[in-house]
Short mmCIF file of C-alpha atoms and ligand atoms in Angstrom, two decimals:
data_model
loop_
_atom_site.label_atom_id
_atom_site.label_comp_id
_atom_site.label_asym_id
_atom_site.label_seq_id
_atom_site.Cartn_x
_atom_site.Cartn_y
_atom_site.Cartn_z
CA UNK Q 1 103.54 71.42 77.84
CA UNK Q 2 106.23 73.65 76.39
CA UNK Q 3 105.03 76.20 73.75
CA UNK Q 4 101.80 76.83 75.63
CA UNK Q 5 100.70 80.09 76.86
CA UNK Q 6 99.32 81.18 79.56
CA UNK Q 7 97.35 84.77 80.95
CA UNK Q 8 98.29 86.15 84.00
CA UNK Q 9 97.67 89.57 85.30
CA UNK Q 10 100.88 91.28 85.58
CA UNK Q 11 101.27 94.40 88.50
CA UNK Q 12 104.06 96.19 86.89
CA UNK Q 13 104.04 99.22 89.51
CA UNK Q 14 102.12 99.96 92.76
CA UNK Q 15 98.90 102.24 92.53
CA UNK Q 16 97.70 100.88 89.05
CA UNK Q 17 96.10 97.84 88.31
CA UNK Q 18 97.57 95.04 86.83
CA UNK Q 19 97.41 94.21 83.14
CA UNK Q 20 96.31 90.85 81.31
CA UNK Q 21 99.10 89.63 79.43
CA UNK Q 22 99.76 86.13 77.72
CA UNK Q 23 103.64 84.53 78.47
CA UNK Q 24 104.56 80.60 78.25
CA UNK Q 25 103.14 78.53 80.37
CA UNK Q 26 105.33 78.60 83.94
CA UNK Q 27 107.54 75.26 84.46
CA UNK Q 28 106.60 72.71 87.41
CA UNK Q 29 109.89 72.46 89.63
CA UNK Q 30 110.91 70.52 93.02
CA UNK Q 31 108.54 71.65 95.48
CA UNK Q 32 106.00 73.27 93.66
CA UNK Q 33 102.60 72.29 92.25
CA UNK Q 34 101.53 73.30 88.86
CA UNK Q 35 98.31 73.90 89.43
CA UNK Q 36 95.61 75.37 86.38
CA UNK Q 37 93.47 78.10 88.14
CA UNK Q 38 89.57 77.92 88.16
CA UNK Q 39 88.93 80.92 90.64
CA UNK Q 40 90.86 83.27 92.39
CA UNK Q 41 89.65 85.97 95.23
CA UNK Q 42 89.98 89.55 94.82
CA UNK Q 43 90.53 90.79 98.32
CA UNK Q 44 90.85 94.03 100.30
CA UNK Q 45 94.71 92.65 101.27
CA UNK Q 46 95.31 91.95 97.15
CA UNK Q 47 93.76 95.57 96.52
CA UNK Q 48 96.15 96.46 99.37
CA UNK Q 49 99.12 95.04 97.95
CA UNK Q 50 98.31 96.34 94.17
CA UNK Q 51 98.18 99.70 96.20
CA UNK Q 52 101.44 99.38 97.59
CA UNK Q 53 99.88 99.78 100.91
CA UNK Q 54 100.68 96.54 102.91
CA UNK Q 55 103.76 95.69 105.10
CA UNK Q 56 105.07 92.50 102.72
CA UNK Q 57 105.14 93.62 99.10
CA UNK Q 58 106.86 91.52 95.90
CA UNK Q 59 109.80 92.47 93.94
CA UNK Q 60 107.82 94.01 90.56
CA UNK Q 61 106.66 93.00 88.28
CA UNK Q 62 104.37 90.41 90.02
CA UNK Q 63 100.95 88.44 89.84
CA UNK Q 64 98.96 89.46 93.05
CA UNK Q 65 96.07 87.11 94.53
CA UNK Q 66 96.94 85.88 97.39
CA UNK Q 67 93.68 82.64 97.11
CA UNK Q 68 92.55 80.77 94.42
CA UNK Q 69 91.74 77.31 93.69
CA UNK Q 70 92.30 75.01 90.57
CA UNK Q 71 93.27 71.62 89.17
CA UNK Q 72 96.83 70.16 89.69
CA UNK Q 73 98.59 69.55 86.60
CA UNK Q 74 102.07 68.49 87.83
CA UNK Q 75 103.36 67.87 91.65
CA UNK Q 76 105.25 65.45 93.86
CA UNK Q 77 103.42 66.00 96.41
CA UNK Q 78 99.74 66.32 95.45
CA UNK Q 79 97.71 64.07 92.94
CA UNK Q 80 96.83 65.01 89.47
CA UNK Q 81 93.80 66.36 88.89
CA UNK Q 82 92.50 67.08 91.93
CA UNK Q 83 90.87 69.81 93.20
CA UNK Q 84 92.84 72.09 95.56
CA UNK Q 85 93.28 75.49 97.30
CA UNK Q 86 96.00 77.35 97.92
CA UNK Q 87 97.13 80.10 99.46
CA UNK Q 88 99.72 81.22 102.21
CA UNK Q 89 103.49 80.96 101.79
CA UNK Q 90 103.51 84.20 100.70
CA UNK Q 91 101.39 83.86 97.66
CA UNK Q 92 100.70 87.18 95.95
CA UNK Q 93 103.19 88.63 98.93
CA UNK Q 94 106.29 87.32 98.28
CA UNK Q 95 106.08 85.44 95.52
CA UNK Q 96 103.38 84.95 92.33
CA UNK Q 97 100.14 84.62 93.23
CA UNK Q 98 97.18 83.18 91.96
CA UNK Q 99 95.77 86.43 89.19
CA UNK Q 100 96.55 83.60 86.73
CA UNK Q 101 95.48 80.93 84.05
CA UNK Q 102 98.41 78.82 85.52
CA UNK Q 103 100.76 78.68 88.98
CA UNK Q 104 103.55 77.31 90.29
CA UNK Q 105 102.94 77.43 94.16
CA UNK Q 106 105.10 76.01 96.96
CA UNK Q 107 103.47 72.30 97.77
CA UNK Q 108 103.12 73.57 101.16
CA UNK Q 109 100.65 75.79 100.07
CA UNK Q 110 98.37 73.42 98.29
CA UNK Q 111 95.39 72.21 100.64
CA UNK Q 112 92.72 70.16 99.00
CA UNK Q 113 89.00 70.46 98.28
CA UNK Q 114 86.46 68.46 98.52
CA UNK Q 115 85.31 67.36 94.83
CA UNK Q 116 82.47 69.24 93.22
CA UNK Q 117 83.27 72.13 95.77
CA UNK Q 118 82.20 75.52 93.86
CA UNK Q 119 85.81 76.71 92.77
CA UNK Q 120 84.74 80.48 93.57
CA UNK Q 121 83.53 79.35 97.28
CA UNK Q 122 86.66 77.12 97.66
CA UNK Q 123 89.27 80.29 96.75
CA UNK Q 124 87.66 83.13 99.39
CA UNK Q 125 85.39 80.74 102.22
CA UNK Q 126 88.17 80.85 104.48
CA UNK Q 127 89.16 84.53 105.74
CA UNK Q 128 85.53 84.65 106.18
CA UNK Q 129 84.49 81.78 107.71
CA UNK Q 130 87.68 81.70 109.74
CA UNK Q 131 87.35 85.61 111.16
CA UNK Q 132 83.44 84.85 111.99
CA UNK Q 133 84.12 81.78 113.89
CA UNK Q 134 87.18 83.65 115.85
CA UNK Q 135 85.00 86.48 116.23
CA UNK Q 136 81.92 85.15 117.48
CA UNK Q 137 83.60 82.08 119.51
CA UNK Q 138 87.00 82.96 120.34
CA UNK Q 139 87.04 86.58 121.02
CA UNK Q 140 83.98 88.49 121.42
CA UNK Q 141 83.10 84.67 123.11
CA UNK Q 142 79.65 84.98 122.18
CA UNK Q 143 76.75 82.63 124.83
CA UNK Q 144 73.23 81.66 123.83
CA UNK Q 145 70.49 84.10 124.66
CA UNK Q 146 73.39 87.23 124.44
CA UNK Q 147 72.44 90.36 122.17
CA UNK Q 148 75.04 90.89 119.39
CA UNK Q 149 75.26 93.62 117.07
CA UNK Q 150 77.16 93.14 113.68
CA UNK Q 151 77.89 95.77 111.79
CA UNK Q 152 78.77 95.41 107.55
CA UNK Q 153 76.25 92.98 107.75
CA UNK Q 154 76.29 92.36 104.21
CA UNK Q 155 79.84 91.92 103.79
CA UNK Q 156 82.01 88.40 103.43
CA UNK Q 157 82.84 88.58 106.90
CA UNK Q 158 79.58 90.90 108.17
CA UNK Q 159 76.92 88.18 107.04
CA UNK Q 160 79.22 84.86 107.72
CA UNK Q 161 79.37 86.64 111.18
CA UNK Q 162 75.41 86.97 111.87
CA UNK Q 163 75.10 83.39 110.62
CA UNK Q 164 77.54 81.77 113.50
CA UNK Q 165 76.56 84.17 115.87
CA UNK Q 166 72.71 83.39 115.32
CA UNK Q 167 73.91 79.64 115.39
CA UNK Q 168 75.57 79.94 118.79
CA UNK Q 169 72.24 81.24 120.11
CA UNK Q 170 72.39 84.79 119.89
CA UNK Q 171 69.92 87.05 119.24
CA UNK Q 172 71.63 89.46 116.02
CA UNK Q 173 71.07 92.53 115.05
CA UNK Q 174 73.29 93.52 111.41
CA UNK Q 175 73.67 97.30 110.55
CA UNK Q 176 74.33 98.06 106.77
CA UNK Q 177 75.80 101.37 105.43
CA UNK Q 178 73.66 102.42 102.96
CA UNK Q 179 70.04 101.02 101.92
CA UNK Q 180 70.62 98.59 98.93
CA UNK Q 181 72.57 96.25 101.82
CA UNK Q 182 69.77 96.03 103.85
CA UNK Q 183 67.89 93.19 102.27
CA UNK Q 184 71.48 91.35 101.61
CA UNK Q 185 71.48 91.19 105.61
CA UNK Q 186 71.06 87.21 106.63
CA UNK Q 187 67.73 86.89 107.36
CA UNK Q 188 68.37 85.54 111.18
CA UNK Q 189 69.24 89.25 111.66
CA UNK Q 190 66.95 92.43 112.01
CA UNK Q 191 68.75 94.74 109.50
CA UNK Q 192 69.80 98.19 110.25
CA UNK Q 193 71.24 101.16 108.59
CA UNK Q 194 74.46 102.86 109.93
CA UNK Q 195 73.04 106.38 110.35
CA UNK Q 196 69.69 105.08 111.88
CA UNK Q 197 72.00 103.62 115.04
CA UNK Q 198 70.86 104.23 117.63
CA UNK Q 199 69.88 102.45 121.47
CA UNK Q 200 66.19 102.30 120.62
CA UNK Q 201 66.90 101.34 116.74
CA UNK Q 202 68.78 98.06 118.25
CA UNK Q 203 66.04 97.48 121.15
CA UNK Q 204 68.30 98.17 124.02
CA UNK Q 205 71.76 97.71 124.85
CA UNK Q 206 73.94 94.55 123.14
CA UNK Q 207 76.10 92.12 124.64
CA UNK Q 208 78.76 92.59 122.20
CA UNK Q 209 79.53 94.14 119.13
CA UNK Q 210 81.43 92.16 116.05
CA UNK Q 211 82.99 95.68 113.89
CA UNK Q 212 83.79 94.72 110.37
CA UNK Q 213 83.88 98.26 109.00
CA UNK Q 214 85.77 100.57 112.12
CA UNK Q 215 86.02 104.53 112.24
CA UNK Q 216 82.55 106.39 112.95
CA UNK Q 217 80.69 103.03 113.04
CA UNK Q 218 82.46 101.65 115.58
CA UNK Q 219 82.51 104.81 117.92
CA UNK Q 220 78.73 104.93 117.27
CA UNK Q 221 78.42 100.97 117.94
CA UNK Q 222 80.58 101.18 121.07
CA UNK Q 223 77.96 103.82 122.83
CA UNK Q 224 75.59 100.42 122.51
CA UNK Q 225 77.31 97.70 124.39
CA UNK Q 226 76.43 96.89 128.45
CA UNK Q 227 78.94 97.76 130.70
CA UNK Q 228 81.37 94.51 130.84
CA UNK Q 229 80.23 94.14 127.39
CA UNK Q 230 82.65 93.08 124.20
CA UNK Q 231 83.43 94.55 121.09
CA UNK Q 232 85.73 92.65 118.65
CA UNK Q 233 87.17 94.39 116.14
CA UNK Q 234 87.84 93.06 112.57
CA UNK Q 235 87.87 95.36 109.79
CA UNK Q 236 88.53 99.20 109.59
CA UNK Q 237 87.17 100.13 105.63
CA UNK Q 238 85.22 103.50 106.88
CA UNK Q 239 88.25 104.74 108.65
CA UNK Q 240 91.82 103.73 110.53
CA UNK Q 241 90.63 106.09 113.32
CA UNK Q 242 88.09 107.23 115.75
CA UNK Q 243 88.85 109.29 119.27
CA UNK Q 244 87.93 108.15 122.35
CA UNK Q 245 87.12 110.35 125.53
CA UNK Q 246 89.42 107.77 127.98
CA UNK Q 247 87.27 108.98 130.82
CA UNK Q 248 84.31 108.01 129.12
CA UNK Q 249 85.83 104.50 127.81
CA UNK Q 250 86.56 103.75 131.88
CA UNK Q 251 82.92 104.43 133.01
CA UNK Q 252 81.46 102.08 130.13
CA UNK Q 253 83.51 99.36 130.71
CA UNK Q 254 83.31 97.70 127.32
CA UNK Q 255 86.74 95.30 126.15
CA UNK Q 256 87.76 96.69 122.50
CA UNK Q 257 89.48 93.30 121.26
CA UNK Q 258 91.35 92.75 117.98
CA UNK Q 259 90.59 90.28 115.71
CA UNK Q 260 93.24 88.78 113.68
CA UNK Q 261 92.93 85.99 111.22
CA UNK Q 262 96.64 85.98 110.68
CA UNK Q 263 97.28 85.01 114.60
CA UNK Q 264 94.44 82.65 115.00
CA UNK Q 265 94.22 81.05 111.73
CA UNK Q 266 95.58 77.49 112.88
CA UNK Q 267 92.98 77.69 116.07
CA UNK Q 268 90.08 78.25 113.66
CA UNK Q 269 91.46 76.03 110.66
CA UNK Q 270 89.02 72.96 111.43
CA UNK Q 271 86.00 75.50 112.17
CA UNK Q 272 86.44 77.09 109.03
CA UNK Q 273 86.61 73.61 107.09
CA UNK Q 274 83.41 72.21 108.41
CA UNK Q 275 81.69 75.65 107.71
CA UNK Q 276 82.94 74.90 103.79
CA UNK Q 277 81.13 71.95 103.76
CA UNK Q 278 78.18 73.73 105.47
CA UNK Q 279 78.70 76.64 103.02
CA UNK Q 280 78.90 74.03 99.77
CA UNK Q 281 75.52 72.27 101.14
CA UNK Q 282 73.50 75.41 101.41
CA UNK Q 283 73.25 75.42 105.16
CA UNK Q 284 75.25 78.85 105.28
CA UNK Q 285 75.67 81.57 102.39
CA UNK Q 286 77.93 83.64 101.10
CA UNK Q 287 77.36 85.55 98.35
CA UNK Q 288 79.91 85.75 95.38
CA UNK Q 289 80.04 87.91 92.61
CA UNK Q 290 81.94 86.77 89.83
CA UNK Q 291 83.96 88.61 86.67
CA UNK Q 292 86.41 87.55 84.61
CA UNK Q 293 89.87 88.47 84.40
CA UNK Q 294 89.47 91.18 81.34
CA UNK Q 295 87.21 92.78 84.07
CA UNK Q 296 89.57 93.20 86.92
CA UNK Q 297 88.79 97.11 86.64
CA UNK Q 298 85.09 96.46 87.40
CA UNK Q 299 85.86 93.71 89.98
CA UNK Q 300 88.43 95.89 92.31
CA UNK Q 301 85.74 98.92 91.77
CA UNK Q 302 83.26 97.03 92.79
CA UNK Q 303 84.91 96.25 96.42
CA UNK Q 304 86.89 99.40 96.71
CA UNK Q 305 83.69 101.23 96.80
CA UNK Q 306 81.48 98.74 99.40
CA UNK Q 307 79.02 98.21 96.54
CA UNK Q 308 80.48 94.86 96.34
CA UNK Q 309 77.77 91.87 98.10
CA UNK Q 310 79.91 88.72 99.31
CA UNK Q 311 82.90 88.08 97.89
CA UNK Q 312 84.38 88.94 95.05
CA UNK Q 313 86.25 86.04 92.82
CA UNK Q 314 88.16 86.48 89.40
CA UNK Q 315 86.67 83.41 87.20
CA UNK Q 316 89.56 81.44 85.13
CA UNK Q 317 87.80 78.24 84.15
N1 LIG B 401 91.10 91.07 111.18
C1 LIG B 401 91.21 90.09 110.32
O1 LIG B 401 91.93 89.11 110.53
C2 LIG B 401 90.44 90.18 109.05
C3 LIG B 401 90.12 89.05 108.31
C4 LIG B 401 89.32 89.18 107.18
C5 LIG B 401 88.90 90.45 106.79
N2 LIG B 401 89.29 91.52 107.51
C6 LIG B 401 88.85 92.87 107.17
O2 LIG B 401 87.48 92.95 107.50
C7 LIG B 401 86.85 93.91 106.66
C8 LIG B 401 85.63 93.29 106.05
O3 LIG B 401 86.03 92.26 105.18
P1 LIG B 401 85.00 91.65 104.16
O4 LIG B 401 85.71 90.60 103.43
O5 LIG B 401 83.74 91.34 104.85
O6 LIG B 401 84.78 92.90 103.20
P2 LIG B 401 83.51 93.29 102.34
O7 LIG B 401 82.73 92.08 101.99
O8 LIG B 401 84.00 94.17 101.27
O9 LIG B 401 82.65 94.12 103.37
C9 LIG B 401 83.11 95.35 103.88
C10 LIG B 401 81.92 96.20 104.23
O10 LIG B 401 82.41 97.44 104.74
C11 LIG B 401 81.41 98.40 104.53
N3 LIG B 401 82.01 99.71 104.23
C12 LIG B 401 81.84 100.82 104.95
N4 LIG B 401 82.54 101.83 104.47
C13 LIG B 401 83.18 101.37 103.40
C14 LIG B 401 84.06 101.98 102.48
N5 LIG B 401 84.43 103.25 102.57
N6 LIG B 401 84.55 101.21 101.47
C15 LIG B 401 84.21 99.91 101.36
N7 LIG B 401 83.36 99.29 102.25
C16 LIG B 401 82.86 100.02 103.24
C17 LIG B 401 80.53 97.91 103.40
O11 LIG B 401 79.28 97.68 103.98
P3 LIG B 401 78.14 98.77 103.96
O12 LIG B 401 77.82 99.05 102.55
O13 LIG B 401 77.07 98.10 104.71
O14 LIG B 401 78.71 99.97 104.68
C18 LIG B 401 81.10 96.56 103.02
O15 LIG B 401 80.07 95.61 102.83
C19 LIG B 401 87.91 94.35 105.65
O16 LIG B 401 88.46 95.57 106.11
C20 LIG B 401 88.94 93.24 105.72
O17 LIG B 401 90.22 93.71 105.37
C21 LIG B 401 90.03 91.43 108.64
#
């Protein structure tokens, strides 16, 4: 393979956005799986990274994207030519990630797919997936009949989350920020917008609350739970921060519960499989838009600003 080239999308310093370039194709070595990328996710953690704004950052310069899936070319320790996904082990942390034609990722990191699997769905299903199912089952422990109000409805996580939630019985209600979202809002929910929240909007109080979005929406959505009620907390893209009246937090008795992916990922692992397989056979959706790597700008715009539906994916194939 020597003398072939390769693009890869190089960071070369934090707060701009990496540039495609063409270098030699990257050498398999002891350990690692050559693997030729089909799809890789662009995430809010990669846009965080490229940022400079995350607590692990690589030496520079690097190749973010820290998912993808492809095609093994060379390994010890994982056939040729199948189809795999990788992530973890510090890929697009540490180490070279996946913003590439080619990669050379730690075996460990190579997990693999079922064939004919959509590349695109196979490189983001499982923050999503994984974060609904420990939302909905493992922390906000959602029971058949229970009121649960979602809110980013439309999002990766939002509208994975309204799907298991409706599955495990619940009755969902999914709020949207602004009005193009609303018909992107599972159709198991009743879709609401953000600054129409309100008790009588949602029909009464909620059981719990799954928060992909944080700051004013979750103050408003907290006001909504029953007393003893949940709300589990994922994602915090409309703000880091909201105040709380403690006095007022004591009389309405609702749990505020983290959720983190990062923790709980092993526990959900298996959920998050079979929901791929639900997810490849049309039983679930998640939406994905796709660009290719020239149009990284557009992509990282795109979910930077919330105008994003589903996931975005960069498309290598
Ligand atoms: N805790 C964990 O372990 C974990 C795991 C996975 C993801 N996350 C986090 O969960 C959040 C949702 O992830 P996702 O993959 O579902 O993201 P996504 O698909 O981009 O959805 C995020 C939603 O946030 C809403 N939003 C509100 N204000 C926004 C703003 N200023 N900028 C951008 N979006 C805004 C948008 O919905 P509207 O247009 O309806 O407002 C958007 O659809 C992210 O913050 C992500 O980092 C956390």
């Amino acid at each position: 393979m020597s003398g072939e080239t390769s693009r890869a999308l190089v960071l070369e310093s934090f707060g701009t956005l990496p540039r495609l370039v063409t270098r030699p194709l990257p050498e398999p070595r002891p350990g690692h799986t050559l693997v030729r990328m089909l799809a890789a996710q662009v995430g809010h953690l990669d846009l965080n990274v490229v940022d400079g704004a995350f607590g692990i950052l690589p030496d520079l310069p690097a190749v973010p994207g820290t998912t993808g899936c492809g095609i093994v070319l060379a390994s010890d320790s994982h056939p040729e030519g199948r189809l795999v996904r990788i992530n973890g082990k510090g890929l697009g942390l540490r180490r070279d990630g996946c913003w590439a034609d080619h990669a050379v990722v730690p075996d460990a990191a190579v997990i693999a797919v079922a064939d004919g699997t959509d590349p695109a769905l196979a490189c983001s299903f499982f923050s999503p997936a994984g974060t609904a199912w420990a939302a909905v089952h493992s922390v906000a422990a959602v029971r058949p009949g229970e009121r649960v109000l979602v809110t980013g409805a439309a999002g990766a996580v939002g509208s994975l989350t309204v799907q298991v939630a409706a599955r495990a019985g619940a009755e969902v209600i999914g709020v949207v920020g602004r009005q193009a979202k609303l018909d992107h809002v599972p159709a198991v929910a009743k879709a609401v917008l953000a600054t129409e929240l309100s008790a009588e909007a949602v029909g009464g109080p909620v059981d719990a609350v799954v928060d992909t979005v944080g700051g004013p929406v979750l103050r408003d959505a907290l006001g909504l739970v029953r007393p003893r009620g949940r709300v589990a907390l994922v994602g915090y893209t409309a703000g880091r921060e909201f105040s709380v009246d403690l006095a007022d937090f004591l009389l309405a008795d609702v749990a505020l519960l983290p959720v983190n992916l990062m923790t709980r990922g092993k526990e959900v692992a298996a959920d998050a499989e079979r929901l791929l397989a639900e997810l490849a056979a049309g039983e679930l959706n998640l939406p994905i838009e796709g660009y290719g790597p020239d149009r990284l700008p557009e992509a990282t715009e795109r979910l930077r600003t919330g105008e994003a539906v589903g996931r975005v994916v960069l498309d290598f194939s």
